[in-house]
Coordinates of C-alpha atoms in Angstrom, one line a residue:
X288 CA 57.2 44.2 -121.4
X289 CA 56.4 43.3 -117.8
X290 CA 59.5 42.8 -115.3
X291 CA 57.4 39.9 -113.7
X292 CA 55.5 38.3 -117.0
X293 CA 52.5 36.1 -116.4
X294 CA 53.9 33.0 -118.1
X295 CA 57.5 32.7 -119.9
X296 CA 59.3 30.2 -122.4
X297 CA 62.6 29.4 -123.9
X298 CA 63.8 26.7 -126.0
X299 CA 60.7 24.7 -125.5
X300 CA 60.5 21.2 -126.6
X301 CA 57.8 18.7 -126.5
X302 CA 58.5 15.3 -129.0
X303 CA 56.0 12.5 -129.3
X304 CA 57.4 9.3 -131.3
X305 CA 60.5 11.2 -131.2
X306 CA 58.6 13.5 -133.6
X307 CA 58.7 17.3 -132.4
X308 CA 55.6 18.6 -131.9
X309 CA 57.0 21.6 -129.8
X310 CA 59.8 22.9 -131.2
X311 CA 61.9 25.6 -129.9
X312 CA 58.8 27.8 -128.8
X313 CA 59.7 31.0 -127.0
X314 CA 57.0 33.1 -125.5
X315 CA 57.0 36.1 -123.0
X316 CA 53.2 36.9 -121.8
X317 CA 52.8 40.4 -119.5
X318 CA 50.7 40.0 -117.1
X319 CA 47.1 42.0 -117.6
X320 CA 46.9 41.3 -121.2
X321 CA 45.2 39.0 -123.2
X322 CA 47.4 36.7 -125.5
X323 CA 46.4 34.5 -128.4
X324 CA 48.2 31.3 -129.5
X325 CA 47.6 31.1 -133.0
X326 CA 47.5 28.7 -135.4
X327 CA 45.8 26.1 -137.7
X328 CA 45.1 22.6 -136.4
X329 CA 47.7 20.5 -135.6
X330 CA 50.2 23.2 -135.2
X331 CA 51.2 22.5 -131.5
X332 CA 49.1 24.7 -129.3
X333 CA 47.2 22.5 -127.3
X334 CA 51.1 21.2 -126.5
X335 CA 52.5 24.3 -126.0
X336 CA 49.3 25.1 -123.2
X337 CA 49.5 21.6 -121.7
X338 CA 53.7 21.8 -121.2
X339 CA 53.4 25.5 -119.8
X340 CA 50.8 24.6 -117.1
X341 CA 52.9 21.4 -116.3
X342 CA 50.9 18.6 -117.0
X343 CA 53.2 17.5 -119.4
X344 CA 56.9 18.7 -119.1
X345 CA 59.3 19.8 -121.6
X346 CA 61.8 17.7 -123.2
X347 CA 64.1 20.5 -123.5
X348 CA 64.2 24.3 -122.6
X349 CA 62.2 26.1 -119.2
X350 CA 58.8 28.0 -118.4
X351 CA 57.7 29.9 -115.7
X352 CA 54.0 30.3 -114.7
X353 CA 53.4 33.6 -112.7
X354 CA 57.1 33.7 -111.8
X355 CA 57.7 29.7 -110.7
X356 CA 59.5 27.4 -112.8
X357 CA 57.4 24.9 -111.3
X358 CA 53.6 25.0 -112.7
X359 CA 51.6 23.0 -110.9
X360 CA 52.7 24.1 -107.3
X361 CA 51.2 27.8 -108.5
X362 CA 47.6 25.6 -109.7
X363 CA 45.2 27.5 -107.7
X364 CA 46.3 30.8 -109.1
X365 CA 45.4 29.5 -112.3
X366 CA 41.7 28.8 -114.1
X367 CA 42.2 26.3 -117.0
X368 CA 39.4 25.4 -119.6
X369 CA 41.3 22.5 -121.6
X370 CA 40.3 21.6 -125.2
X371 CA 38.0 18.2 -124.4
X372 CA 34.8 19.3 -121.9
X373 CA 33.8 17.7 -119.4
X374 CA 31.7 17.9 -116.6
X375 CA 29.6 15.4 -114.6
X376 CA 26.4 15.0 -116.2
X377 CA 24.3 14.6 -113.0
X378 CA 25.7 17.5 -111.4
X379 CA 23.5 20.8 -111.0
X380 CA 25.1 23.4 -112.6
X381 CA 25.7 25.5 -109.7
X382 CA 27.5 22.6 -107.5
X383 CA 29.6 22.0 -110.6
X384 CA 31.1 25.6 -110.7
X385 CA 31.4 25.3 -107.1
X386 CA 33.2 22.0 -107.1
X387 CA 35.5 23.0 -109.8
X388 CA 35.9 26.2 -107.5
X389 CA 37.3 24.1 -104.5
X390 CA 39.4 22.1 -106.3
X391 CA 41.7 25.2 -106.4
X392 CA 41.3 26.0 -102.7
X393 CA 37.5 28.0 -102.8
X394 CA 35.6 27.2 -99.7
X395 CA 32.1 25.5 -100.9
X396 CA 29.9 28.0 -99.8
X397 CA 32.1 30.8 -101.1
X398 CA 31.8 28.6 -104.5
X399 CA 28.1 28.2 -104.5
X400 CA 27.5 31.8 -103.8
X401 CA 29.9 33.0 -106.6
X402 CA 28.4 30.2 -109.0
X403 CA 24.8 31.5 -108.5
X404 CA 26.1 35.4 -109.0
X405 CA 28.1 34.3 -112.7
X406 CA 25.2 32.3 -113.7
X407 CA 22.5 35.2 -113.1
X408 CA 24.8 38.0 -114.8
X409 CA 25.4 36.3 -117.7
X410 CA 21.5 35.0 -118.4
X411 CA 21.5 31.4 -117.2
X412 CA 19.9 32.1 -113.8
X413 CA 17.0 29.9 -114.4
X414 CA 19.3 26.9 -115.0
X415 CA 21.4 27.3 -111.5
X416 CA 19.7 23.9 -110.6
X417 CA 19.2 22.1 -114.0
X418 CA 21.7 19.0 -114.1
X419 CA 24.4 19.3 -116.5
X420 CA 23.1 16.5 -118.7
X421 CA 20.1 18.8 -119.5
X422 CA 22.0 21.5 -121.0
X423 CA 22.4 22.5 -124.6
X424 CA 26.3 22.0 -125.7
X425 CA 27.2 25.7 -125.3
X426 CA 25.6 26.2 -122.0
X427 CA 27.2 23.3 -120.7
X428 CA 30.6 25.1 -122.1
X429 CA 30.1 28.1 -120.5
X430 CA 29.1 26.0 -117.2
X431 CA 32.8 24.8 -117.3
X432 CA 34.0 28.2 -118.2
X433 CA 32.6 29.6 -115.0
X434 CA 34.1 26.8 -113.2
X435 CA 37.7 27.8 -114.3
X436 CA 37.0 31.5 -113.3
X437 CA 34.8 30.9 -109.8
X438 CA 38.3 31.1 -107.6
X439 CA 39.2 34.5 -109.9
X440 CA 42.6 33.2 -111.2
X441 CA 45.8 35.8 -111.8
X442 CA 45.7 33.9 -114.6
X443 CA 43.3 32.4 -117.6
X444 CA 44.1 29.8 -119.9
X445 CA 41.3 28.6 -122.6
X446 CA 42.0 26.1 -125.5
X447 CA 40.3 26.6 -128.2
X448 CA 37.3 28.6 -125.8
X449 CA 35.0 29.0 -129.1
X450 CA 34.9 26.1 -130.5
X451 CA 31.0 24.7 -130.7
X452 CA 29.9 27.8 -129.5
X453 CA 27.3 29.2 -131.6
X454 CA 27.7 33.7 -132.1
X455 CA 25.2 34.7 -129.1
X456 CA 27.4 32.2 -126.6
X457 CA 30.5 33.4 -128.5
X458 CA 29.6 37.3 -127.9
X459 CA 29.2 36.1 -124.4
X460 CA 32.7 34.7 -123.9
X461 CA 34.3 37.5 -125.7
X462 CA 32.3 39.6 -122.8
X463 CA 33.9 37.2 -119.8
X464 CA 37.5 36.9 -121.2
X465 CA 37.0 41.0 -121.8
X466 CA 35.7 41.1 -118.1
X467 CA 38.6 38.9 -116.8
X468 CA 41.1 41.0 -118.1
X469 CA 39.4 44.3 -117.1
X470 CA 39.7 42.6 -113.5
X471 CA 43.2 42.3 -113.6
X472 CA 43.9 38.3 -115.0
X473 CA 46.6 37.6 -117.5
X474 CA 44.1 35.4 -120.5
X475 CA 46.1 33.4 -122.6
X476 CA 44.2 31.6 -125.4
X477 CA 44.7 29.5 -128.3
X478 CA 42.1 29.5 -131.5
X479 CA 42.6 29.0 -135.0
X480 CA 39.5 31.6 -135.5
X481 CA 41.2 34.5 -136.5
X482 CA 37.9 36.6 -136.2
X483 CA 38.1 36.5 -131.9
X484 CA 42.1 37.2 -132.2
X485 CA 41.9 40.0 -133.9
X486 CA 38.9 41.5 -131.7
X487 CA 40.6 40.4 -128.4
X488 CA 44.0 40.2 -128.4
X489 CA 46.7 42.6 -127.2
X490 CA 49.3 40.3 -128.5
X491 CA 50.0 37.0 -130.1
X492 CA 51.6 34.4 -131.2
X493 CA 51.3 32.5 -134.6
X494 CA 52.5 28.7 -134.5
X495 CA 52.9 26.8 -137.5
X496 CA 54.7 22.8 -137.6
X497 CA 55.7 23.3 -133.8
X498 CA 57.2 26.8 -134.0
X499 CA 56.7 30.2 -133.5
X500 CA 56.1 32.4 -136.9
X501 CA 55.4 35.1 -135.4
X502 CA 54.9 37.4 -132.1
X503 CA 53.8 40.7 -131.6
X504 CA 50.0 43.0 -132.0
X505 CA 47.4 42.4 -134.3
X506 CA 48.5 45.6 -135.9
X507 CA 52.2 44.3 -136.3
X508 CA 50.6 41.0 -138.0
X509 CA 48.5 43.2 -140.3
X510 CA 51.2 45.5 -141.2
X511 CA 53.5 42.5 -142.7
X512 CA 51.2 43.0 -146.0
X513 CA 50.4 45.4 -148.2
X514 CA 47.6 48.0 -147.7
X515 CA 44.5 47.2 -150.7
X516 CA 43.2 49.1 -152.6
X517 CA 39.6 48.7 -154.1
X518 CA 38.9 51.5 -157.3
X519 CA 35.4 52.0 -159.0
X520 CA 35.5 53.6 -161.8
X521 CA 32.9 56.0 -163.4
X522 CA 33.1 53.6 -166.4
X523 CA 35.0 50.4 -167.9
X524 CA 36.5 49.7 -171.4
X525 CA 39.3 47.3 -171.9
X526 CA 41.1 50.1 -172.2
X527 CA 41.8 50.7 -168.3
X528 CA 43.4 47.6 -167.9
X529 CA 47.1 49.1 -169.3
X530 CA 46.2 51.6 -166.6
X531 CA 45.9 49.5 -163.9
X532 CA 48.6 47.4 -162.0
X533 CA 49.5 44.3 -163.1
X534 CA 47.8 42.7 -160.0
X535 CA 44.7 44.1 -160.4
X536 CA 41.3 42.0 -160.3
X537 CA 37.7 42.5 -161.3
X538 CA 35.6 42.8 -157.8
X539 CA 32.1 43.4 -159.2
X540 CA 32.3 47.0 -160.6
X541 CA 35.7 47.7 -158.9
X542 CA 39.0 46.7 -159.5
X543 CA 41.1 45.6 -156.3
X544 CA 44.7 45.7 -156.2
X545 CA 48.0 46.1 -153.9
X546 CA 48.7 49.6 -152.7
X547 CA 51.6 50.7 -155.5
X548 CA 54.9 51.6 -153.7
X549 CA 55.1 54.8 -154.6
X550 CA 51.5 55.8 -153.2
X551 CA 48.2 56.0 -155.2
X552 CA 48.1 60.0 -156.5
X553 CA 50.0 58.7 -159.6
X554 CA 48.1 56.1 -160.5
X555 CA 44.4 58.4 -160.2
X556 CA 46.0 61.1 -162.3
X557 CA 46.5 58.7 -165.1
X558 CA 42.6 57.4 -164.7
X559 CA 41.4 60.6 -164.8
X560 CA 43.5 62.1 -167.5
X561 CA 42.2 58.6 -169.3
X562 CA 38.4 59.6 -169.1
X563 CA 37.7 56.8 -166.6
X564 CA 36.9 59.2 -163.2
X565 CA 36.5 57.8 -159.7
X566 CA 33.0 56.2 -159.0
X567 CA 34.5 54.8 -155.8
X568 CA 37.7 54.5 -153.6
X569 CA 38.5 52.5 -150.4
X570 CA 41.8 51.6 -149.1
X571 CA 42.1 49.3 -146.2
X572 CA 45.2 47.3 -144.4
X573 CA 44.8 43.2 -145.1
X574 CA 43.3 41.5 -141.9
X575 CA 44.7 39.2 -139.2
X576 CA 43.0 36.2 -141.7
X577 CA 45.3 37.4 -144.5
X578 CA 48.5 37.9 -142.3
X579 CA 48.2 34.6 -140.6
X580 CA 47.8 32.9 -143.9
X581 CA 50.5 34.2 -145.2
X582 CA 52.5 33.3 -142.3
X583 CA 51.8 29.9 -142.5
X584 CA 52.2 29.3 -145.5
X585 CA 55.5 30.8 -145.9
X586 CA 56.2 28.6 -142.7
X587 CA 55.4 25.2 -145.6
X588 CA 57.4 26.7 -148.2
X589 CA 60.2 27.6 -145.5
X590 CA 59.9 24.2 -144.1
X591 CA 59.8 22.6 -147.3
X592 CA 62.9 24.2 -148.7

């Protein structure tokens, strides 16, 4: 971990109605890596992004943004694409990126060029002058993603980036936060689409009721379950089943179950000595999907105890 993280929290508390919505979150992002805040709706993550910029502030614990306990005097370091859009429908695209630009300190012309160069290199040259109201939903997203990264921030912070998106404008965003990282930005953002965590992410975070479940890699997440294993055999009789482990279920031709603790050679010698062969084998670690629900619904059962 980084000497000098990007963003830091301990103790953090948010309530609303005196209900906590925040609840004891810690979180320690390096900087230069891209950092997911996981979870499903209404888990606390658009909190947790609002209290560590500072636009709300903590009812307990502290943050830091890039080293100052006080967000908002570090703003124009900072490139922030909130959950709820919205840009000024009779703007032309290229003055929007450019005004969102100079609200964090980037002289207009400087803005404009910049605006015009992101709009060509990612395939919207020909809308630089359309007006924002006459752009399809996901263009107008990206619009105000290029806004929050026109002033090149040390740091990135996107909530919920992909929702409404459709896969072509979702490739390209994966491509921009990719790019903003390989520039040197700290990205920190929060989905409950496990699919762009698991491509993207260095580390994470998984939130569930207000606190943190879990923190570490995608690999770390995966590794908390068992490795699968998915068995064809060269032929079926009802036979196999007192073979098999107890967990096992019918996928098609195959059979899937949990990799047995003691490793799989065991369990092929007994198929083979009982006629039924090996047709097909594949054994692959559970996904970030599976981990994180398993996380969060342990979190319920945990909570609920």
């Amino acid at each position: 971990m980084s000497d000098n993280p990007a963003i830091t929290a301990s103790g953090l508390v948010k309530r609303f109605g005196g209900r906590p919505v925040v609840d004891g979150v810690d979180l320690l992002v390096s900087r230069g890596l891209i950092y997911g805040v996981l979870g499903p709706n209404g888990a606390g993550k658009t909190t947790t992004l609002r209290t560590l910029l500072g636009i709300i502030e903590p009812d307990e614990g502290s943050r830091t943004l890039l080293g100052n306990s006080h967000p908002r005097e570090v703003s124009d370091l900072v490139g922030y694409l909130p959950e709820e859009r919205g840009l000024y429908p009779t703007m032309k695209t290229q003055e929007a990126i450019a005004f969102m630009g100079a609200l964090r300190g980037l002289p207009w012309a400087e803005g404009r060029a910049r605006a015009t160069m992101l709009l060509e290199e990612n395939g919207l040259g020909h809308a630089i002058d359309q007006k924002i109201r006459k752009l399809s939903k996901g263009m107008a997203q990206l619009v105000q993603l290029f806004g929050s990264i026109v002033h090149r921030p040390e740091l990135l912070v996107l909530d919920e980036p992909f929702s409404g998106l459709d896969p072509v404008n979702q490739e390209r965003l994966e491509a921009l936060i990719l790019a903003e990282r390989d520039r040197g930005a700290t990205i920190l953002f929060s989905t409950h689409v496990m699919a762009h965590a698991q491509r993207l992410c260095d580390r994470l975070s998984i939130i569930a009721r207000g606190k943190r479940r879990f923190e570490g890699t995608v690999a770390d997440a995966r590794a908390l379950l068992p490795q699968q294993v998915l068995y064809t055999p060269h032929f079926a009789d009802g036979g196999i089943t007192a073979l098999l482990p107890p967990d096992a279920t019918r996928a098609g031709e195959a059979w899937r179950f949990e990799m047995p603790g003691g490793g799989i050679e065991a369990l092929l010698k007994r198929l083979i000595d009982g006629g039924y062969g090996i047709s097909g084998l594949s054994i692959e670690r559970p996904g970030l999907h599976e981990a994180f629900v398993r996380i969060v619904g342990d979190a319920a059962m945990e909570d609920a105890a």
